[in-house]
PDB file of C-alpha atoms in Angstrom:
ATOM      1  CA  UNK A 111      -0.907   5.589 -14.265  1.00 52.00           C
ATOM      2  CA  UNK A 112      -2.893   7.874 -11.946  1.00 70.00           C
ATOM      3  CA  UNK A 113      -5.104   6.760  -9.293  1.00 79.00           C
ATOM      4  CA  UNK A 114      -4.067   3.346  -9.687  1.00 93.00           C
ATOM      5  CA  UNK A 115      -5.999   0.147  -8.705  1.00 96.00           C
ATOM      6  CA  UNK A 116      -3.068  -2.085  -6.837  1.00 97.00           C
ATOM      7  CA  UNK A 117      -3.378  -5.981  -6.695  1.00 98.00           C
ATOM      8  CA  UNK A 118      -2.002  -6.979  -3.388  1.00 97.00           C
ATOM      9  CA  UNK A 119      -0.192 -10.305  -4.316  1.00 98.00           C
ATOM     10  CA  UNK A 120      -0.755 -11.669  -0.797  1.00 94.00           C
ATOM     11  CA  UNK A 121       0.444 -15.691  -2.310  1.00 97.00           C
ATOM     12  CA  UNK A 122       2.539 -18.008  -0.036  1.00 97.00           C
ATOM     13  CA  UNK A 123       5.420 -18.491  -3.310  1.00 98.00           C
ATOM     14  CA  UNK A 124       6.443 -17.318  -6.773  1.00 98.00           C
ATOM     15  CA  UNK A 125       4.542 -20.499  -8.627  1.00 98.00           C
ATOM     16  CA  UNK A 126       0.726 -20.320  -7.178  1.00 98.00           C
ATOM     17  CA  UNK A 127       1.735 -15.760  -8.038  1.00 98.00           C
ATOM     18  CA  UNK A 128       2.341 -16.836 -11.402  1.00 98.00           C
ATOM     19  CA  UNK A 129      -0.994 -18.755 -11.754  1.00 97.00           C
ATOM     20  CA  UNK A 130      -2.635 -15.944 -10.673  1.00 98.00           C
ATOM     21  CA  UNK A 131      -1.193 -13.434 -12.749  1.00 98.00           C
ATOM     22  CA  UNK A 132      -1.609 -15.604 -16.112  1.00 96.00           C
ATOM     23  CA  UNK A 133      -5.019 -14.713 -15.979  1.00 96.00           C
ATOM     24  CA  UNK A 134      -4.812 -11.585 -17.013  1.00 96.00           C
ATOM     25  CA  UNK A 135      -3.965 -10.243 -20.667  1.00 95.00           C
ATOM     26  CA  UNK A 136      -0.707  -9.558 -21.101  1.00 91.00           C
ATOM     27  CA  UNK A 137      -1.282  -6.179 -22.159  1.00 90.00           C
ATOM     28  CA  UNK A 138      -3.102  -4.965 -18.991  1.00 91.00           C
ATOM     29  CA  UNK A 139      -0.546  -2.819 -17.122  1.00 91.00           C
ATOM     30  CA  UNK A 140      -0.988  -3.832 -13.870  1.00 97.00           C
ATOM     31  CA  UNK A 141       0.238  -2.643 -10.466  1.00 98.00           C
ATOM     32  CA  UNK A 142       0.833  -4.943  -7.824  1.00 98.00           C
ATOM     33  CA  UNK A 143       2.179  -4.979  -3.929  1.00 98.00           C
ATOM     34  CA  UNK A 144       3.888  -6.987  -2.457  1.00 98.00           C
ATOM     35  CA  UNK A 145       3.690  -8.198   1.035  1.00 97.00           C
ATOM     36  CA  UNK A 146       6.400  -9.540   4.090  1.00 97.00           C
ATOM     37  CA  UNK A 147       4.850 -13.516   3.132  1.00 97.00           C
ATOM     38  CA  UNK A 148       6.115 -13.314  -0.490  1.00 98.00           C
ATOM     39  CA  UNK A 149       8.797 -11.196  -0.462  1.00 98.00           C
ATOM     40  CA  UNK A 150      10.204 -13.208   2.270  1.00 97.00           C
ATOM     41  CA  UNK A 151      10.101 -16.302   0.412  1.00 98.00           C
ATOM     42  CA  UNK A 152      10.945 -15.270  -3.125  1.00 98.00           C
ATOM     43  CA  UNK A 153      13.359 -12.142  -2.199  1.00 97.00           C
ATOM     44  CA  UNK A 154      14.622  -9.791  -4.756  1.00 97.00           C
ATOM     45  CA  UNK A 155      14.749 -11.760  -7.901  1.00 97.00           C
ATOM     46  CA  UNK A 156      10.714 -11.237  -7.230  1.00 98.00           C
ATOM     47  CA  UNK A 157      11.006  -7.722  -8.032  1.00 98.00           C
ATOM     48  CA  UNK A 158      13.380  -8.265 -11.174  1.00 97.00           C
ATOM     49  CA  UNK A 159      10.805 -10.985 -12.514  1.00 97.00           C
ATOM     50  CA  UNK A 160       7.749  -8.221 -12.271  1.00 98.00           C
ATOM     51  CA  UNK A 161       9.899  -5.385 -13.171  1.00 97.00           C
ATOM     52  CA  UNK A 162      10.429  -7.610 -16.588  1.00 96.00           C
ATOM     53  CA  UNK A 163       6.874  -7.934 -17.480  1.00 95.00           C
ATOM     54  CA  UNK A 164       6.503  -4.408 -16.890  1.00 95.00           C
ATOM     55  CA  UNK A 165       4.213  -4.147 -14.030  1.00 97.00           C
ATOM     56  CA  UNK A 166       4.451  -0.926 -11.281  1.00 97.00           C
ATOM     57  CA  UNK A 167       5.419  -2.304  -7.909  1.00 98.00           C
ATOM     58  CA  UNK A 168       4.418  -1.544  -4.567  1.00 98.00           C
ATOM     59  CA  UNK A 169       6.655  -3.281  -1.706  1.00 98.00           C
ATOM     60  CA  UNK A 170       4.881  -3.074   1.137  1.00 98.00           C
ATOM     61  CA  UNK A 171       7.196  -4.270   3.941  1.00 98.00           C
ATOM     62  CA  UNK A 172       6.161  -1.735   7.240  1.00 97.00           C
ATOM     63  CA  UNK A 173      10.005  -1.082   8.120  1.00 98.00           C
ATOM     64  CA  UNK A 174      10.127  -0.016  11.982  1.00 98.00           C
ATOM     65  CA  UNK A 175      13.319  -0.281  13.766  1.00 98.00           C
ATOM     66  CA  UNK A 176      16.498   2.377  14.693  1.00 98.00           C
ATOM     67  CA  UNK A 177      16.964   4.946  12.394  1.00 98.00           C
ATOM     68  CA  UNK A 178      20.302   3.482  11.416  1.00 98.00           C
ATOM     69  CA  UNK A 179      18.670   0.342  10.475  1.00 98.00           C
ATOM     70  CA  UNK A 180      15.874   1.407   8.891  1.00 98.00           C
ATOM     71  CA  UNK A 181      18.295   3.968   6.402  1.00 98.00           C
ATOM     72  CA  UNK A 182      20.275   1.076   5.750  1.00 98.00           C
ATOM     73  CA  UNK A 183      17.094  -1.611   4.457  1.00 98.00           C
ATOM     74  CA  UNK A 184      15.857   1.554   2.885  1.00 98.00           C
ATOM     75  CA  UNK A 185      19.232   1.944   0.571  1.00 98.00           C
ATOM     76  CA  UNK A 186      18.991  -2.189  -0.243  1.00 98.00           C
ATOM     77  CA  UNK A 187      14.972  -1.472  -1.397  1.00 98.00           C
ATOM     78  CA  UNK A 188      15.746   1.878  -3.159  1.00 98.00           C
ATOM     79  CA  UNK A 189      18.037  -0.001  -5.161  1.00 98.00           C
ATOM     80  CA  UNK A 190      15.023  -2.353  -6.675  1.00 98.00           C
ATOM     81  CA  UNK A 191      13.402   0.396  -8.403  1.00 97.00           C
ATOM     82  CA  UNK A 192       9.794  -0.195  -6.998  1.00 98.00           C
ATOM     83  CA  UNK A 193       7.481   2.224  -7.245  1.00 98.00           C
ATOM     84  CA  UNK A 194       5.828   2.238  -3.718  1.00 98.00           C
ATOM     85  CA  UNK A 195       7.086   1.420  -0.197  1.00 98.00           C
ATOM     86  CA  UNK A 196       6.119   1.370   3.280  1.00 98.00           C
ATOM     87  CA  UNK A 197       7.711   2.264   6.518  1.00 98.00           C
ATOM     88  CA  UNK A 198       5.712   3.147  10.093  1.00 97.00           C
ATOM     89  CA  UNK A 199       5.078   6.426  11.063  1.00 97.00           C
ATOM     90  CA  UNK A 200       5.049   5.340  14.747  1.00 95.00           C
ATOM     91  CA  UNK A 201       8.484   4.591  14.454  1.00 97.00           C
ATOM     92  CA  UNK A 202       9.157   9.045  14.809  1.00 97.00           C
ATOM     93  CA  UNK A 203      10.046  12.040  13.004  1.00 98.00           C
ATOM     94  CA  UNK A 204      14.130  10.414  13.030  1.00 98.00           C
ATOM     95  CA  UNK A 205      13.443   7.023  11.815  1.00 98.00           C
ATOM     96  CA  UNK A 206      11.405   8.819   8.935  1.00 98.00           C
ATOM     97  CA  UNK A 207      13.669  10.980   8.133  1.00 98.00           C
ATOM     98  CA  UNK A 208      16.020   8.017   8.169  1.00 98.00           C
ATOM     99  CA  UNK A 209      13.890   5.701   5.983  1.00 98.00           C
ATOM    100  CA  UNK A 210      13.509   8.608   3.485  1.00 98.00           C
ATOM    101  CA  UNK A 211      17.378   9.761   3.233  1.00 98.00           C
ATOM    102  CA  UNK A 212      17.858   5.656   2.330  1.00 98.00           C
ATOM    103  CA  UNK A 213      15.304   5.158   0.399  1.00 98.00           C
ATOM    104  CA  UNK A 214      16.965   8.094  -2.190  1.00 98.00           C
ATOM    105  CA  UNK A 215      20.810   6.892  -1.645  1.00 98.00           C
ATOM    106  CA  UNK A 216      19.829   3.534  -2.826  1.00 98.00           C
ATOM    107  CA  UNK A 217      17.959   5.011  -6.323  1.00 98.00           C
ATOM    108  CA  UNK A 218      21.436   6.939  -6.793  1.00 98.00           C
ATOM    109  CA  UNK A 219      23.101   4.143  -6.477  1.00 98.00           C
ATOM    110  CA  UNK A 220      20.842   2.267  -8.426  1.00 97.00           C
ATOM    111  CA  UNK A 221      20.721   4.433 -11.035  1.00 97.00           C
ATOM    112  CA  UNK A 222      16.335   4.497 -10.473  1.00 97.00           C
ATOM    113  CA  UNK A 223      13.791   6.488  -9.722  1.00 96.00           C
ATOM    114  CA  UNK A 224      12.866   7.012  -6.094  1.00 95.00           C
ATOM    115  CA  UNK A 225      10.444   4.937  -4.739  1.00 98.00           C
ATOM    116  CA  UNK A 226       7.401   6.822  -3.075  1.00 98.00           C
ATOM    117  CA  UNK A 227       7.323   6.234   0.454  1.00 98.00           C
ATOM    118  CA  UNK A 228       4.432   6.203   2.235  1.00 98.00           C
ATOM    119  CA  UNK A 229       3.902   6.182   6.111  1.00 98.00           C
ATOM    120  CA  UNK A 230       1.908   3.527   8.258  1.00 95.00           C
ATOM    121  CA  UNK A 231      -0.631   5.499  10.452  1.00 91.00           C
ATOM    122  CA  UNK A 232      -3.196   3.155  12.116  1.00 87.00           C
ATOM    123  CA  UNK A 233      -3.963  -0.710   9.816  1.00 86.00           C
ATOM    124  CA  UNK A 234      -7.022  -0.789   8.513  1.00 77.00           C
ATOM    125  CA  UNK A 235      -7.517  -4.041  10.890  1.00 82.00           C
ATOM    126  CA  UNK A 236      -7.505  -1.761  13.734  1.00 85.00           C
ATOM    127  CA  UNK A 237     -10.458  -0.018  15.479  1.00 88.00           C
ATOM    128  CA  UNK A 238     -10.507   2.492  17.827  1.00 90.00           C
ATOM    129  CA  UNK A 239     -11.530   0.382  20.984  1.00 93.00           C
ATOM    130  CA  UNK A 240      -7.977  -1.609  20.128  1.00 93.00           C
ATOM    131  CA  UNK A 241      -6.030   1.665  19.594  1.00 93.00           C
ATOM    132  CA  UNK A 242      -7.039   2.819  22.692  1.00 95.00           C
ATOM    133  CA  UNK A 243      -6.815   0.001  25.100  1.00 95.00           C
ATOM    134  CA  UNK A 244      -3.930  -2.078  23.163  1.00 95.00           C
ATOM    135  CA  UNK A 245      -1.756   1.175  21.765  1.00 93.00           C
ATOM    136  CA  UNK A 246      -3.080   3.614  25.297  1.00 93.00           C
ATOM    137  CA  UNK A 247      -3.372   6.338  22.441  1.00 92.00           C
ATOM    138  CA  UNK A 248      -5.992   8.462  23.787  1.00 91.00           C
ATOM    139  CA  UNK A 249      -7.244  10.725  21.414  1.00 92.00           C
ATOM    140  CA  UNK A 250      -9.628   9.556  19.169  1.00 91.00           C
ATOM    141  CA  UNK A 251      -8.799   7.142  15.933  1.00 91.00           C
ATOM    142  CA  UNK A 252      -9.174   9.994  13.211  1.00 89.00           C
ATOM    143  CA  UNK A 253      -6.803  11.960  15.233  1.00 92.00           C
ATOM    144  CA  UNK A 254      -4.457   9.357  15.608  1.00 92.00           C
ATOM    145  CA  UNK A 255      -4.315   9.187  11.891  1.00 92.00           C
ATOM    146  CA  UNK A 256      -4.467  12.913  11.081  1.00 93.00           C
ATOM    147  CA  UNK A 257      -1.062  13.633  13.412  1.00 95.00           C
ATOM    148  CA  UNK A 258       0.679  10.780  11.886  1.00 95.00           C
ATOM    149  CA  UNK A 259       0.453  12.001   8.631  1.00 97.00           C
ATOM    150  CA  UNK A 260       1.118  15.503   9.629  1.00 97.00           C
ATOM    151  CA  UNK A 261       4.563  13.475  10.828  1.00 97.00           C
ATOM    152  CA  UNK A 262       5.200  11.779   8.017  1.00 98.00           C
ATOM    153  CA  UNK A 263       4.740  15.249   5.869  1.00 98.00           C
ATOM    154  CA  UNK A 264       7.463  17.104   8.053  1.00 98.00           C
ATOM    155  CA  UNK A 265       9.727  13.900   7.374  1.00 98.00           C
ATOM    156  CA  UNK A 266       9.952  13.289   3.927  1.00 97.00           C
ATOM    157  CA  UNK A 267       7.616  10.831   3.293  1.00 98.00           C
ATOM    158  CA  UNK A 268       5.395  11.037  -0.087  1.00 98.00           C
ATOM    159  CA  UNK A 269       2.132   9.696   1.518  1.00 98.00           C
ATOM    160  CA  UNK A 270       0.636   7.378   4.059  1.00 97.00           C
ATOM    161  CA  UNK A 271      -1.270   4.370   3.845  1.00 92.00           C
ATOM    162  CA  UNK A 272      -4.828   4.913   5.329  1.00 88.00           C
ATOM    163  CA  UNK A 273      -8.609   4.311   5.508  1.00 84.00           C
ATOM    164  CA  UNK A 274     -10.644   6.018   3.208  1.00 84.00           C
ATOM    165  CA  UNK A 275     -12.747   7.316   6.119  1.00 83.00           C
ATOM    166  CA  UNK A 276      -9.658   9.293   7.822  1.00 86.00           C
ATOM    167  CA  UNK A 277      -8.833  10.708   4.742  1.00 88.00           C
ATOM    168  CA  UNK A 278     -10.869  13.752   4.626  1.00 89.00           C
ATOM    169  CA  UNK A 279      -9.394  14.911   8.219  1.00 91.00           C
ATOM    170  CA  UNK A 280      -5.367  14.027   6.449  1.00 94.00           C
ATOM    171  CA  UNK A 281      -6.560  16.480   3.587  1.00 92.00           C
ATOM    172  CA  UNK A 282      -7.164  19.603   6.175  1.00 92.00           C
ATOM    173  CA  UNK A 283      -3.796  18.544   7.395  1.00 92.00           C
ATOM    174  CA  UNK A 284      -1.157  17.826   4.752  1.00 96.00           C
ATOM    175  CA  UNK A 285      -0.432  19.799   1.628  1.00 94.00           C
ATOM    176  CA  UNK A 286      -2.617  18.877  -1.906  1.00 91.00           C
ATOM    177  CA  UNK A 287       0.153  16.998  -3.060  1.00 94.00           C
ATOM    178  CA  UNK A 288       0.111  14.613  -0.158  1.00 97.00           C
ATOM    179  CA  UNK A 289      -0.564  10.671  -1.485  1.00 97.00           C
ATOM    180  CA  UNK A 290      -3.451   8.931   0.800  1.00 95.00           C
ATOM    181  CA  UNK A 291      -3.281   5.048  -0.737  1.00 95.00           C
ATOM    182  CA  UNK A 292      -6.308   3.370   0.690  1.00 91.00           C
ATOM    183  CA  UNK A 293      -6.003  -0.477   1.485  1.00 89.00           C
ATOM    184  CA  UNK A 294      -8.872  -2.457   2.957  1.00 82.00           C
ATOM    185  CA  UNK A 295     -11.165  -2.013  -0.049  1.00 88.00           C
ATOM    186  CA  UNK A 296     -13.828  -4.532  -0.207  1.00 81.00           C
ATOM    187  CA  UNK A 297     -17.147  -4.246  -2.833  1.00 82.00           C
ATOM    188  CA  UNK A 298     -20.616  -3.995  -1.251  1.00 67.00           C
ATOM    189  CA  UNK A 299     -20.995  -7.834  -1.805  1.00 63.00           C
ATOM    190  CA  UNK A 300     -17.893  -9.020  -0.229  1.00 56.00           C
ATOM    191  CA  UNK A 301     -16.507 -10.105   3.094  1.00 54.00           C
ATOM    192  CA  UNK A 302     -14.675  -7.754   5.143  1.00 47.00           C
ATOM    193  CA  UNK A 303     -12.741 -10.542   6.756  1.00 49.00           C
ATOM    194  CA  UNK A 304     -10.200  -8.815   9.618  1.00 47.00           C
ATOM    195  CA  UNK A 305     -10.563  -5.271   7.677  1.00 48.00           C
ATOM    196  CA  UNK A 306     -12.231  -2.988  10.422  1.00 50.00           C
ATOM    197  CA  UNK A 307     -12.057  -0.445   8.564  1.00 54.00           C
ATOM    198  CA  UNK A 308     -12.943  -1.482   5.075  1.00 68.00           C
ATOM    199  CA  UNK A 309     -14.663   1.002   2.400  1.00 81.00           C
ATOM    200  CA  UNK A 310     -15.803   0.434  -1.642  1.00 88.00           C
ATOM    201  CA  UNK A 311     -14.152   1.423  -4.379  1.00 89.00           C
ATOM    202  CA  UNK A 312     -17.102   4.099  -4.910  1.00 88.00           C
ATOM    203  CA  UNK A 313     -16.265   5.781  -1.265  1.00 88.00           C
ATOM    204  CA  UNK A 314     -12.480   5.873  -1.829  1.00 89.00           C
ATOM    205  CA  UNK A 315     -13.205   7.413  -5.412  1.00 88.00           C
ATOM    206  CA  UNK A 316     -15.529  10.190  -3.147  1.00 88.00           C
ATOM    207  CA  UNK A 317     -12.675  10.279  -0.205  1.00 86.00           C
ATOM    208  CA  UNK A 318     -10.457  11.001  -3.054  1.00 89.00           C
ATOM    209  CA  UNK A 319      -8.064   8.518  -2.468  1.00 92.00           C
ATOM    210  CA  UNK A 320      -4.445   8.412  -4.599  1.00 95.00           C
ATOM    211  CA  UNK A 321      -4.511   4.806  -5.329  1.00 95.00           C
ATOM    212  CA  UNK A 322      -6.561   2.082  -3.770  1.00 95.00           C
ATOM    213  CA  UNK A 323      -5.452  -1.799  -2.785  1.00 94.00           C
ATOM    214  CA  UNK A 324      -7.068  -4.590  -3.201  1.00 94.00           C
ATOM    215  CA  UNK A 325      -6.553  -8.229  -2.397  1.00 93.00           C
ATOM    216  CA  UNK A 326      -8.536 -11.398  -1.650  1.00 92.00           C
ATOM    217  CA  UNK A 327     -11.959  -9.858  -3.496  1.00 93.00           C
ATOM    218  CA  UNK A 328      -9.549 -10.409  -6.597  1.00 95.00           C
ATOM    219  CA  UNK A 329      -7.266 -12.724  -5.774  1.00 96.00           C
ATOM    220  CA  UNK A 330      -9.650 -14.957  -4.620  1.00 93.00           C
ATOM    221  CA  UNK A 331     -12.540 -14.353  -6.916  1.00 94.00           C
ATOM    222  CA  UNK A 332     -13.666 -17.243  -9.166  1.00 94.00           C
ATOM    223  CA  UNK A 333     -12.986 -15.170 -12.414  1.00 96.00           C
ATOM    224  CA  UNK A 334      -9.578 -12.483 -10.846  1.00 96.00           C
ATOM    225  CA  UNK A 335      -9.521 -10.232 -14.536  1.00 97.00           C
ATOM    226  CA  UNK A 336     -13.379 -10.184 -14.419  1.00 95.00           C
ATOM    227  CA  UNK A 337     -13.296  -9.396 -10.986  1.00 94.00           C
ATOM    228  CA  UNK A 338     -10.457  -6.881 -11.005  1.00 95.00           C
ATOM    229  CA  UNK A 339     -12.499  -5.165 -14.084  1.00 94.00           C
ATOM    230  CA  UNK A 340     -15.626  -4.273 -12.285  1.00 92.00           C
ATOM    231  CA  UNK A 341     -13.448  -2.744  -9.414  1.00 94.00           C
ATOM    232  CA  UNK A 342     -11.340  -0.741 -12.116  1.00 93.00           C
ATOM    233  CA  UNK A 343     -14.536   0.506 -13.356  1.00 91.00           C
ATOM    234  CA  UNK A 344     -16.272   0.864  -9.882  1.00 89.00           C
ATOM    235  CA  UNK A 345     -13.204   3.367  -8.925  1.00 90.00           C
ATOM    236  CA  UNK A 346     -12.382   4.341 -12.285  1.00 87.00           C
ATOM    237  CA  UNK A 347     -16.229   5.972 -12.769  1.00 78.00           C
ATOM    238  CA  UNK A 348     -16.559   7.884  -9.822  1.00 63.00           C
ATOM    239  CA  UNK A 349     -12.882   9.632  -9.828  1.00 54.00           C
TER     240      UNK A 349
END
């Protein structure tokens, strides 16, 4: 699947996740993520459950602590055989490093394929003003953004997880290759809720995004296929 749309799963449980995913047809091959609320509470018999109905998984669990600890939670996820996962780039060049050299001992011991990882650089719930005062990061948000990925390149990582709108600077940065998966996506029409950062479909198509996420504008829609449709399309037609 390339340029995938992802369906953050952001449910409190397995039962009101299975409601929701019902819905659709069982022949739509669907990517979802997985957050720290439902992963948490359903562990890694979650993964084995959507692995079964064949869906692509992104875990999405923001791993930031030593470098020994992070290589070690690393080796347990690499194991799952998800497709995606997350780890933040503010944790340094050795904790990277770290989180990538786990993240491949676990598929060999697994007997999977790698997961991609993809580096944290500033949450799309973040603006500048907070980066600045709250983080003392002085250089300007884009900037921020641009050397964390540049980071994350140099340590292994596959990607990062950005804003659409920093992704043009990443590009000059980072080799062609690079992934850029764009959370915070919200249609014209809908609520940005705490997304400061939040673009459509149609601008991460232009940005050129790798994959895009999307969560309560589907999850939360009246009609979640329908809705999830005229995103697909939205994205799908401007790629």
């Amino acid at each position: 699947m390339t340029n995938p749309l992802i369906i953050a799963l952001d449910f409190p449980n397995w039962e009101t996740t299975d409601r929701f995913l019902v819905q659709f047809p069982t022949d739509e091959s669907l990517f979802v993520k997985v957050g720290m609320e439902l992963f948490y509470q359903e562990g890694p018999q979650l993964i084995k459950t959507l692995k079964a109905r064949g869906y692509r998984i992104f875990l999405d669990l923001k791993l930031y602590d030593i470098p020994n600890t992070v290589q070690s939670a690393m080796t347990v996820i690499g194991q799952l055989g998800v497709d995606y996962t997350t780890i933040h780039a503010a944790g340094g060049q050795a904790m990277l490093k770290a989180g990538a050299a786990g993240l491949k001992k676990g598929a060999a011991l697994g007997n999977v394929r790698p997961a991609k990882l993809l580096a944290i650089t500033q949450l799309t719930s973040t603006s500048e003003a907070q980066m600045q005062t709250e983080q003392l990061v002085n250089v300007s948000l884009p900037e921020s953004v641009a050397h964390y990925a540049q980071l994350a390149q140099a340590s292994d990582c596959d990607g990062v997880g950005c804003s659409a709108e920093e992704e043009p600077t990443i590009r000059e940065h980072t080799n062609a290759d690079f992934l850029c998966v764009t959370p915070g996506i919200r249609p014209a029409t809908s609520q940005t809720n705490d997304q400061k950062r939040a673009v459509t479909p149609h601008e991460a198509a232009q940005a050129e995004s790798s994959a895009i996420v999307v969560g309560r504008p589907i999850t939360q829609a009246t009609n979640p296929y329908q809705a999830y449709q005229a995103i697909k399309s939205e994205w799908e037609s401007f790629k």
